[in-house]
PDB file of C-alpha atoms in Angstrom:
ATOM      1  CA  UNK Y   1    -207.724  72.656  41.468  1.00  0.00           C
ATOM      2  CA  UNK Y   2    -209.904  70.937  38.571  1.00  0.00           C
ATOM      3  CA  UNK Y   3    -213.433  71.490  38.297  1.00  0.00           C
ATOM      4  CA  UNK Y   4    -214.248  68.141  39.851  1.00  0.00           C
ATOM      5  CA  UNK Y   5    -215.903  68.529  43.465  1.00  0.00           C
ATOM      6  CA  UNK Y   6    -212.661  69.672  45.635  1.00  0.00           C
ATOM      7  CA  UNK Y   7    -213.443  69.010  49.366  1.00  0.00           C
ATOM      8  CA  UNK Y   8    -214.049  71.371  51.813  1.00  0.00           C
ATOM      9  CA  UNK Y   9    -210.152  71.230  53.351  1.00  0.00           C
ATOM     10  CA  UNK Y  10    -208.968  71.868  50.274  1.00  0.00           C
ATOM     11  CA  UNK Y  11    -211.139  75.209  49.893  1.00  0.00           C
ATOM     12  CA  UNK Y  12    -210.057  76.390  53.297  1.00  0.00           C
ATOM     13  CA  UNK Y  13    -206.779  75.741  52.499  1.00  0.00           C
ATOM     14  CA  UNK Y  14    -206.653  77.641  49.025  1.00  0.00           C
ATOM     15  CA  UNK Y  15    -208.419  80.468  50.643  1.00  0.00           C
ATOM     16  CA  UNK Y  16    -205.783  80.528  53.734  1.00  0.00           C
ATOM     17  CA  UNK Y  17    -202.758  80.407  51.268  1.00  0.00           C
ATOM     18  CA  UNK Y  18    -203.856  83.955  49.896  1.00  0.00           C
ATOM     19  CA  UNK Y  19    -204.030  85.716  53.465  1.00  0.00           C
ATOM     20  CA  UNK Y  20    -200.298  85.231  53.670  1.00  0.00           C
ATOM     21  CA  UNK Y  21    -199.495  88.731  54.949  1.00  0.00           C
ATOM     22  CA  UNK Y  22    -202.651  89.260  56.856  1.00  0.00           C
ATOM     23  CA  UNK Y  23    -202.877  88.984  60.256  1.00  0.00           C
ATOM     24  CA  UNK Y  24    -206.402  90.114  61.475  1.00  0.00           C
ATOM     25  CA  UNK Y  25    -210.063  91.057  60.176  1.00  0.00           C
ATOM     26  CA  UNK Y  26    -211.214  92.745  57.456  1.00  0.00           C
ATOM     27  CA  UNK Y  27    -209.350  90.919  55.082  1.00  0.00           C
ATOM     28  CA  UNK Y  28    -207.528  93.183  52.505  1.00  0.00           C
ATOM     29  CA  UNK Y  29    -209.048  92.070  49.585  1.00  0.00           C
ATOM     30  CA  UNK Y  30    -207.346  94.208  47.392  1.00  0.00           C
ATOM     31  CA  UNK Y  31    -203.759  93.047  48.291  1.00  0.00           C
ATOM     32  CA  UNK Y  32    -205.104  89.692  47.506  1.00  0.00           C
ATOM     33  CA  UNK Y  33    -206.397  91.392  43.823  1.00  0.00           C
ATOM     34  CA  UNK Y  34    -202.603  93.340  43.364  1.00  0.00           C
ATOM     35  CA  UNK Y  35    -200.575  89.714  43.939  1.00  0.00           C
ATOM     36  CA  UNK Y  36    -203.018  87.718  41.851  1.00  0.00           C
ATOM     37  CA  UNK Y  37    -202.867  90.572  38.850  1.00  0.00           C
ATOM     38  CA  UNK Y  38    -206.769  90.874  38.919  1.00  0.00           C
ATOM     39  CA  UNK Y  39    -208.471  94.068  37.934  1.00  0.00           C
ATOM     40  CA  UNK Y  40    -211.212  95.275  39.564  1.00  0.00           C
ATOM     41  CA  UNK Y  41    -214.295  97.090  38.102  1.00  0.00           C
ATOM     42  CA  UNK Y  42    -217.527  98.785  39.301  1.00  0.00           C
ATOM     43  CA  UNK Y  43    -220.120  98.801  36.932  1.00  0.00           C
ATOM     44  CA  UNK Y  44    -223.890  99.185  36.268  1.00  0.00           C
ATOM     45  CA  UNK Y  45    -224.652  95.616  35.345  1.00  0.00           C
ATOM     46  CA  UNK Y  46    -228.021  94.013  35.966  1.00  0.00           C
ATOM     47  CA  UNK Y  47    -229.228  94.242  39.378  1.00  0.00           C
ATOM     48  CA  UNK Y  48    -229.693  90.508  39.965  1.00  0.00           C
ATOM     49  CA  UNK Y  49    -225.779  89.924  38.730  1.00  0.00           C
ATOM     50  CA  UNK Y  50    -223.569  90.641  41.702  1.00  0.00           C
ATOM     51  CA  UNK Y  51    -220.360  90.154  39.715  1.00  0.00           C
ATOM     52  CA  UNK Y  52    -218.381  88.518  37.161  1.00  0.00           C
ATOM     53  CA  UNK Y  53    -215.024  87.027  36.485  1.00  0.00           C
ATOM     54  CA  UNK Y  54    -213.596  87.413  32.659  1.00  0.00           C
ATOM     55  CA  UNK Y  55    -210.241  85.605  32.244  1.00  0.00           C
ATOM     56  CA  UNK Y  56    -208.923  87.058  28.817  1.00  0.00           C
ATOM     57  CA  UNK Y  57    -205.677  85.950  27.785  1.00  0.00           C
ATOM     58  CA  UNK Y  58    -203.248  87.273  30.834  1.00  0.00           C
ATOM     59  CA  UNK Y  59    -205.459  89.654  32.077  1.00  0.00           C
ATOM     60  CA  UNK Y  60    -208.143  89.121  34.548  1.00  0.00           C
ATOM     61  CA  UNK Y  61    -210.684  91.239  35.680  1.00  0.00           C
ATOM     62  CA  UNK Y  62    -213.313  90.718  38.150  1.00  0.00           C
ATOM     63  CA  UNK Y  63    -216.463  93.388  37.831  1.00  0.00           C
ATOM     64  CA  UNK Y  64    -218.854  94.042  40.696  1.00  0.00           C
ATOM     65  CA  UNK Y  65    -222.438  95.696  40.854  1.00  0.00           C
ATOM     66  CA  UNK Y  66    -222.071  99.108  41.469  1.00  0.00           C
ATOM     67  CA  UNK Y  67    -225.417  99.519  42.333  1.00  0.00           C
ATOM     68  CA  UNK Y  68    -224.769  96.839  45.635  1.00  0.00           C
ATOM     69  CA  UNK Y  69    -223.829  97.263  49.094  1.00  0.00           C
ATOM     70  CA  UNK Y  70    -219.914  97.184  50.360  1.00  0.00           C
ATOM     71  CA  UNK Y  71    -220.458  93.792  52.249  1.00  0.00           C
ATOM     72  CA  UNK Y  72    -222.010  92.204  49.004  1.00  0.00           C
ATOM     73  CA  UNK Y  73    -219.270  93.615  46.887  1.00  0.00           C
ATOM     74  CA  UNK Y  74    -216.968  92.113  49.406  1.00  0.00           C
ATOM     75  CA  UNK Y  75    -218.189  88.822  49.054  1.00  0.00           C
ATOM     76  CA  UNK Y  76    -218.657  88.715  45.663  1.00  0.00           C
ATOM     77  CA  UNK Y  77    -214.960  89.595  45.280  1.00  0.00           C
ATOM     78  CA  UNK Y  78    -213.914  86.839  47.698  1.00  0.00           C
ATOM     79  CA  UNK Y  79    -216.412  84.583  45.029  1.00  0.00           C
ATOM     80  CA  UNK Y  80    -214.987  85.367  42.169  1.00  0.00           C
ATOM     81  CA  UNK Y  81    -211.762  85.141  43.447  1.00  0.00           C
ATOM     82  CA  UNK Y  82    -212.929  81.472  44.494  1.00  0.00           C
ATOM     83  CA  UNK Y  83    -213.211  80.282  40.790  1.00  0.00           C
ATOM     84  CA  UNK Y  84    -210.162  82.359  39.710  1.00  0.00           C
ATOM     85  CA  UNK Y  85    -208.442  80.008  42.247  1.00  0.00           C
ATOM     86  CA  UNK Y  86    -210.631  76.681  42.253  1.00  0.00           C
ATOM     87  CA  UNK Y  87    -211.846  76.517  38.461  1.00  0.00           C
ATOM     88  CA  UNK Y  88    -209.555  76.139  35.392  1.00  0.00           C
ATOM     89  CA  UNK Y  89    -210.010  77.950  31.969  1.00  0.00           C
ATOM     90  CA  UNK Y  90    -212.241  76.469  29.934  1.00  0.00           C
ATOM     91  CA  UNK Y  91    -212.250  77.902  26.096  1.00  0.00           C
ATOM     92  CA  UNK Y  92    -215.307  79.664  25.393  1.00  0.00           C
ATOM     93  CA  UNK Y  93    -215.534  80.760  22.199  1.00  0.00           C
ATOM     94  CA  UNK Y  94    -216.105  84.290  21.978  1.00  0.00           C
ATOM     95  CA  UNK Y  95    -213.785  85.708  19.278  1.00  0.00           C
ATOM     96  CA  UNK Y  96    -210.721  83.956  21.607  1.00  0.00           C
ATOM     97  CA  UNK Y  97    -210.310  81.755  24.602  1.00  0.00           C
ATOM     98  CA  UNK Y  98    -212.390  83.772  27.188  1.00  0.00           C
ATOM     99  CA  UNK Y  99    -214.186  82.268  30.331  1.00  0.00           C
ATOM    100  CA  UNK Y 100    -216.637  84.352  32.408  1.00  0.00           C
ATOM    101  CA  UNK Y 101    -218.045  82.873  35.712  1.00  0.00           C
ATOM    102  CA  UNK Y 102    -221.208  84.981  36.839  1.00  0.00           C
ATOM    103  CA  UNK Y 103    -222.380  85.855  40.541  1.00  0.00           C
ATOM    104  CA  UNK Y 104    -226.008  85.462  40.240  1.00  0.00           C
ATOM    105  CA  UNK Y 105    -229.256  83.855  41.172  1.00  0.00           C
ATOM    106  CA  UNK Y 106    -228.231  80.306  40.294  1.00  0.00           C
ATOM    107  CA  UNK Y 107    -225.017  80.739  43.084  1.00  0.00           C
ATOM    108  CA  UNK Y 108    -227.081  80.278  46.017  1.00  0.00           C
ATOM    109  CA  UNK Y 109    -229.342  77.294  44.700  1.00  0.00           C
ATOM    110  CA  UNK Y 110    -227.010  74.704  45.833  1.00  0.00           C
ATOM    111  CA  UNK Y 111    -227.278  73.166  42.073  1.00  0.00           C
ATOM    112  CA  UNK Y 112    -224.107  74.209  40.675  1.00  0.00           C
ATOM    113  CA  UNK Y 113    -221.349  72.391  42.294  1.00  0.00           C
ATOM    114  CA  UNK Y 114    -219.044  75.559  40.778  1.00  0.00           C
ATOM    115  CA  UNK Y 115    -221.042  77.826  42.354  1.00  0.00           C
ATOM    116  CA  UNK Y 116    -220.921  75.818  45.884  1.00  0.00           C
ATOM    117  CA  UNK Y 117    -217.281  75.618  45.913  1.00  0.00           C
ATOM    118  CA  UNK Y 118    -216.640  79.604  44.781  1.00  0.00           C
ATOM    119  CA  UNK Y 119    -218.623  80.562  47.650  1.00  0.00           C
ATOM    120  CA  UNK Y 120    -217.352  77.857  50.403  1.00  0.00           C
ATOM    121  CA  UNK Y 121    -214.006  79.075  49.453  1.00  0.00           C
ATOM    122  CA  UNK Y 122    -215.515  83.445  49.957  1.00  0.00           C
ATOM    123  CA  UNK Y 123    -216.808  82.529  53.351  1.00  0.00           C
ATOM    124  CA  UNK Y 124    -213.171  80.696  54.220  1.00  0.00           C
ATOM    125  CA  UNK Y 125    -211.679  83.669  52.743  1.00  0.00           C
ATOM    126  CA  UNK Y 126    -213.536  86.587  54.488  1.00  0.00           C
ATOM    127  CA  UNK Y 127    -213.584  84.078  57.895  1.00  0.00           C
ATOM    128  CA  UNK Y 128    -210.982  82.590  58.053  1.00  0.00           C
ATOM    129  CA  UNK Y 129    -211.648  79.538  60.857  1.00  0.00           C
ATOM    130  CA  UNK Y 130    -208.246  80.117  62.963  1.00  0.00           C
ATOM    131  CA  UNK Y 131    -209.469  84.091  63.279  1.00  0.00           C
ATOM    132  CA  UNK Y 132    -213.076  83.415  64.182  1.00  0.00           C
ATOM    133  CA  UNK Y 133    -212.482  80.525  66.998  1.00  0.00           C
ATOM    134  CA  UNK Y 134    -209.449  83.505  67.998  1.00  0.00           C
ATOM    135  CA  UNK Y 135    -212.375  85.931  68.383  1.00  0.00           C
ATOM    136  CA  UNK Y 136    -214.602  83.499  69.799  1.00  0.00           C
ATOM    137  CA  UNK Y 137    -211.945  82.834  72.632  1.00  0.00           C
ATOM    138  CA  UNK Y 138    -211.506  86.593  73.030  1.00  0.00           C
ATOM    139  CA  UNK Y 139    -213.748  88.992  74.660  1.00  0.00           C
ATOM    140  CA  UNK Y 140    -214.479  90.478  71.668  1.00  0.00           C
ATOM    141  CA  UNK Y 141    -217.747  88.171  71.116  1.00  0.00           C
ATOM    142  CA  UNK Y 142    -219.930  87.233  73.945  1.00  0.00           C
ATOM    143  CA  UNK Y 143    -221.902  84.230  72.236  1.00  0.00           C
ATOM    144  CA  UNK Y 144    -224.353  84.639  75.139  1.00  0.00           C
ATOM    145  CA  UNK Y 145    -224.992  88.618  75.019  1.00  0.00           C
ATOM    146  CA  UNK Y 146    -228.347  88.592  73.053  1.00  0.00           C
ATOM    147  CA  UNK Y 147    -227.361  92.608  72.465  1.00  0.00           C
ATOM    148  CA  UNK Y 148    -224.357  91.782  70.384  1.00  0.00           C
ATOM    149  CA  UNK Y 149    -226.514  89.848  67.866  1.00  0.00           C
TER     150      UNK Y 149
END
């Protein structure tokens, strides 16, 4: 996918492609990380950077905030995997042809089109649409059992 606004069927659909294998929620994110020959990090990195995606070469890496909770590390993951997936190499230069995409303040603005699609394609990632309506059919969800919320 190029960098140019993708639409919203066409994030769903990248993000379904990768759940081949999976079958039901949570999504093994770290299957996803093994076929796409990403490695992930933990690190102490500034507290208002959730993560970051460095494309060097062959190798990939995508490096979380230690310091943040499971279900943000989760989604930051799914995020990063988003421009892995949506958003093309662009040289850099940093000593060699290195991109880095960064999970941080500006990704929830709504400014930064990138940003947008990375985390339109995490939410279609961690939720996938055909499992949610299958809970919401199920008794697993009672949409009108105030409790539950």
């Amino acid at each position: 996918m190029s960098s140019a606004r993708a639409s919203y069927s066409k994030l769903r659909r990248a993000a379904t492609e990768l759940l081949v294998g999976q079958g039901e929620a949570p999504v093994q994110l770290a299957s996803i990380l093994d076929r796409l020959g990403v490695e992930l990090r933990e690190m102490e990195i500034a507290e208002d950077i959730s993560g970051i995606l460095i494309r060097d070469g062959k190798r990939k890496f995508i490096v979380v905030n230690e310091s943040h909770s499971s279900e943000r590390k989760r989604f930051t993951i799914a995020h990063e995997i988003g421009h892995l997936m949506l958003h093309p190499t662009q040289d850099v230069h940093v000593d060699h042809a290195l991109r880095i995409n960064l999970r941080d303040g500006q990704a929830a603005t709504g400014e930064n089109i990138e940003e947008v699609e990375a985390n339109a394609f995490a939410a279609n990632l961690l939720m996938p649409m055909d499992w949610v309506r299958e809970a919401m059919d199920s008794d697993w969800i009672d949409l009108n059992d105030d409790s539950e919320v």
